[in-house]
Amino acid sequence: GAGVSQSPSNKVTEKGKDVELRCDPISGHTALYWYRQSLGQGLEFLIYFQGNSAPDKSGLPSDRFSAERTGGSVSTLTIQRTQQEDSAVYLCASSLVLVAGVEQFFGPGTRLTVL
Amino acid sequence: AQSVTQLGSHVSVSEGALVLLRCNYSSSVPPYLFWYVQYPNQGLQLLLKYTSAATLVKGINGFEAEFKKSETSFHLTKPSAHMSDAAEYFCAVSDTGYSTLTFGKGTMLLVSP
């Protein structure tokens, strides 16, 4: 079956511009996660959704970052006024349920480059 | 707070040699532990996971890992490396009650002919 998909695969933007990153989880997966992978910080957790709800936004690096999920499916991560330190690969994952120990399935990521 | 330490950012082996990638965790409660592999320009793929059912866990592609509570370790091994095993490997931990993952810094496995 189809896995997690993300778009775009690559995004180059200028400092100060806003960007939107999209994630399509596996159909039927209720939990969705965003992670960021960068050279300096490794893989870091950003935010998770249970259905359309994101109970804990403390992992987002700054108030320029926001995320939403609609219809229990597609999620969008928005970065406003991008900075060079936002350059990274943004990974989305989904799991059948929001339970510790359950496998998370990862998408291929969106590589964001801020010039 | 939970954390994961992977010793060695790069590990080089010859084809056919034993692969050993080290992972130590810190967790205040019995954890769930995972090994993921990432091939170039791809997402992460689950190799195996420990969820307290058995201390020796077998995964895909001939990999296995042993949970040792006394050593707080979850090292990944494979008896004989293949060229196709060259990739970056991540160890991750998830505390009971939380499904988000805390990752180690990753270990790049290089396999030479």
Coordinates of N, CA and C in Angstrom, one line a residue, chain A residues 15-101:
Chain A
K15 N 15.5 34.0 2.7 CA 15.3 34.4 4.1 C 14.2 35.4 4.2
G16 N 13.3 35.1 5.2 CA 12.2 36.0 5.4 C 10.9 35.6 4.7
K17 N 11.0 34.6 3.8 CA 9.8 34.1 3.1 C 9.1 33.1 4.0
D18 N 7.8 32.8 3.8 CA 7.0 31.8 4.5 C 7.1 30.5 3.6
V19 N 7.1 29.3 4.2 CA 7.0 28.1 3.5 C 6.0 27.2 4.1
E20 N 5.4 26.3 3.3 CA 4.5 25.3 3.8 C 4.9 23.9 3.3
L21 N 5.0 23.0 4.3 CA 5.4 21.7 4.0 C 4.2 20.7 4.2
R22 N 4.0 19.8 3.3 CA 2.8 19.0 3.4 C 3.2 17.5 3.7
C23 N 2.3 16.9 4.4 CA 2.5 15.5 4.8 C 1.2 14.7 4.6
D24 N 1.2 13.6 3.8 CA 0.0 12.8 3.6 C 0.4 11.4 4.4
P25 N -0.3 11.2 5.5 CA 0.0 9.9 6.2 C -0.6 8.7 5.6
I26 N -0.3 7.6 6.1 CA -0.9 6.3 5.7 C -2.4 6.4 6.0
S27 N -3.2 6.0 5.1 CA -4.6 6.0 5.3 C -5.0 5.2 6.6
G28 N -5.8 5.8 7.4 CA -6.2 5.1 8.6 C -5.4 5.4 9.9
H29 N -4.2 6.0 9.7 CA -3.3 6.2 10.8 C -3.8 7.5 11.5
T30 N -4.0 7.3 12.8 CA -4.6 8.4 13.6 C -3.6 9.4 14.1
A31 N -2.3 8.9 14.3 CA -1.3 9.7 14.9 C -0.3 10.1 13.8
L32 N 0.1 11.4 13.9 CA 1.0 11.9 12.9 C 2.1 12.7 13.6
Y33 N 3.3 12.7 13.2 CA 4.5 13.3 13.8 C 5.3 14.1 12.8
W34 N 5.9 15.2 13.3 CA 6.9 15.9 12.5 C 8.2 15.9 13.3
Y35 N 9.3 15.6 12.5 CA 10.6 15.7 13.1 C 11.5 16.6 12.1
R36 N 12.6 17.0 12.7 CA 13.5 17.8 11.9 C 14.9 17.2 12.0
Q37 N 15.5 17.1 10.8 CA 16.9 16.4 10.8 C 17.9 17.5 10.3
S38 N 18.8 17.9 11.1 CA 19.8 18.8 10.6 C 21.2 18.4 11.1
L39 N 22.2 18.9 10.4 CA 23.6 18.4 10.7 C 23.9 18.7 12.2
G40 N 23.6 19.8 12.7 CA 24.0 20.2 14.0 C 23.2 19.6 15.1
Q41 N 21.9 19.4 14.9 CA 21.0 18.9 15.9 C 20.6 17.5 15.8
G42 N 20.9 16.8 14.7 CA 20.5 15.4 14.5 C 19.0 15.4 14.3
L43 N 18.3 14.3 14.7 CA 16.9 14.2 14.5 C 16.1 14.7 15.8
E44 N 15.3 15.7 15.6 CA 14.6 16.2 16.8 C 13.1 16.2 16.5
F45 N 12.3 15.9 17.6 CA 10.9 15.9 17.5 C 10.3 17.3 17.5
L46 N 9.4 17.6 16.7 CA 8.7 18.9 16.7 C 7.3 18.9 17.3
I47 N 6.4 18.0 16.8 CA 5.1 18.1 17.2 C 4.4 16.8 16.8
Y48 N 3.3 16.4 17.5 CA 2.5 15.3 17.1 C 1.1 15.6 17.1
F49 N 0.3 14.9 16.3 CA -1.2 15.0 16.3 C -1.8 13.7 16.6
Q50 N -2.9 13.8 17.4 CA -3.8 12.7 17.7 C -5.1 13.1 17.0
G51 N -5.4 12.5 15.9 CA -6.5 13.1 15.1 C -6.1 14.4 14.6
N52 N -7.0 15.4 14.8 CA -6.6 16.8 14.4 C -6.0 17.6 15.5
S53 N -5.9 17.0 16.6 CA -5.4 17.8 17.8 C -4.0 17.6 18.1
A54 N -3.3 18.8 18.4 CA -1.9 18.8 18.8 C -1.8 19.3 20.2
P55 N -1.8 18.3 21.2 CA -1.9 18.8 22.6 C -0.6 19.4 23.1
D56 N 0.5 19.2 22.5 CA 1.8 19.7 23.0 C 2.6 20.3 21.9
K57 N 2.7 21.6 21.9 CA 3.5 22.3 20.9 C 4.9 22.7 21.4
S58 N 5.3 22.2 22.5 CA 6.5 22.7 23.1 C 7.8 22.3 22.3
G59 N 7.7 21.4 21.4 CA 8.8 20.9 20.6 C 9.1 21.8 19.4
L60 N 8.1 22.7 19.1 CA 8.4 23.6 18.0 C 9.5 24.6 18.4
P61 N 10.4 24.9 17.5 CA 11.6 25.7 17.8 C 11.3 27.1 18.2
S62 N 10.3 27.7 17.5 CA 10.0 29.1 17.8 C 8.5 29.3 17.4
D63 N 8.0 30.5 17.7 CA 6.6 30.8 17.3 C 6.5 31.1 15.8
R64 N 7.6 31.0 15.1 CA 7.4 31.1 13.6 C 6.9 29.8 13.0
F65 N 7.0 28.7 13.8 CA 6.6 27.4 13.4 C 5.2 27.1 13.8
S66 N 4.4 26.6 12.9 CA 3.0 26.2 13.3 C 2.7 24.9 12.5
A67 N 1.7 24.2 12.9 CA 1.3 23.0 12.2 C -0.2 22.8 12.4
E68 N -0.8 22.2 11.4 CA -2.2 21.9 11.5 C -2.5 20.6 10.8
R69 N -3.6 19.9 11.2 CA -4.0 18.7 10.5 C -5.5 18.8 10.3
T70 N -5.9 18.4 9.2 CA -7.3 18.5 8.9 C -7.9 17.2 8.4
G71 N -9.1 16.9 8.8 CA -9.8 15.7 8.4 C -9.1 14.4 8.9
G72 N -8.3 14.6 10.0 CA -7.6 13.4 10.5 C -6.6 12.8 9.5
S73 N -6.2 13.7 8.5 CA -5.4 13.1 7.4 C -4.2 14.1 7.2
V74 N -4.3 14.9 6.1 CA -3.2 15.7 5.7 C -2.8 16.7 6.8
S75 N -1.4 16.9 6.9 CA -0.9 17.9 7.8 C 0.0 18.8 7.1
T76 N 0.0 20.1 7.6 CA 0.9 21.1 7.0 C 1.7 21.7 8.1
L77 N 3.0 21.8 7.8 CA 3.9 22.5 8.7 C 4.3 23.8 8.1
T78 N 4.0 24.9 8.7 CA 4.3 26.2 8.2 C 5.4 26.9 9.0
I79 N 6.3 27.5 8.2 CA 7.4 28.2 8.8 C 7.3 29.6 8.3
Q80 N 7.1 30.6 9.2 CA 7.0 32.0 8.7 C 8.3 32.7 8.9
R81 N 8.6 33.6 8.0 CA 9.8 34.4 8.1 C 11.0 33.5 8.3
T82 N 11.2 32.7 7.3 CA 12.3 31.7 7.4 C 13.6 32.3 7.7
Q83 N 14.4 31.6 8.4 CA 15.8 32.0 8.8 C 16.7 30.9 8.2
Q84 N 18.0 31.2 8.1 CA 19.0 30.2 7.6 C 19.1 29.0 8.5
E85 N 18.9 29.2 9.8 CA 19.0 28.1 10.7 C 17.8 27.1 10.6
D86 N 16.8 27.5 9.8 CA 15.7 26.6 9.5 C 16.0 25.5 8.5
S87 N 17.1 25.7 7.8 CA 17.5 24.8 6.8 C 17.7 23.4 7.4
A88 N 17.0 22.4 6.9 CA 17.1 21.1 7.4 C 16.2 20.2 6.5
V89 N 16.2 18.9 6.9 CA 15.2 18.0 6.3 C 14.1 17.8 7.3
Y90 N 12.9 18.0 6.8 CA 11.7 17.9 7.7 C 11.0 16.6 7.4
L91 N 10.9 15.7 8.4 CA 10.4 14.4 8.2 C 9.0 14.3 8.9
C92 N 8.1 13.6 8.2 CA 6.8 13.3 8.8 C 6.7 11.8 9.0
A93 N 6.0 11.4 10.0 CA 5.8 10.0 10.3 C 4.3 9.8 10.7
S94 N 3.8 8.6 10.5 CA 2.5 8.4 11.0 C 2.5 7.0 11.7
S95 N 1.5 6.8 12.6 CA 1.3 5.5 13.2 C -0.2 5.2 13.4
L96 N -0.5 3.9 13.5 CA -1.9 3.5 13.5 C -2.6 4.2 14.7
V97 N -1.9 4.2 15.8 CA -2.4 4.8 17.0 C -1.3 5.5 17.8
L98 N -1.8 6.3 18.7 CA -0.8 7.1 19.5 C -0.5 6.3 20.8
V99 N 0.4 5.3 20.7 CA 0.7 4.5 21.8 C 2.2 4.2 21.8
A100 N 2.8 4.3 22.9 CA 4.3 4.1 23.0 C 4.6 2.7 22.5
G101 N 5.7 2.6 21.7 CA 6.1 1.3 21.2 C 5.5 0.9 19.9

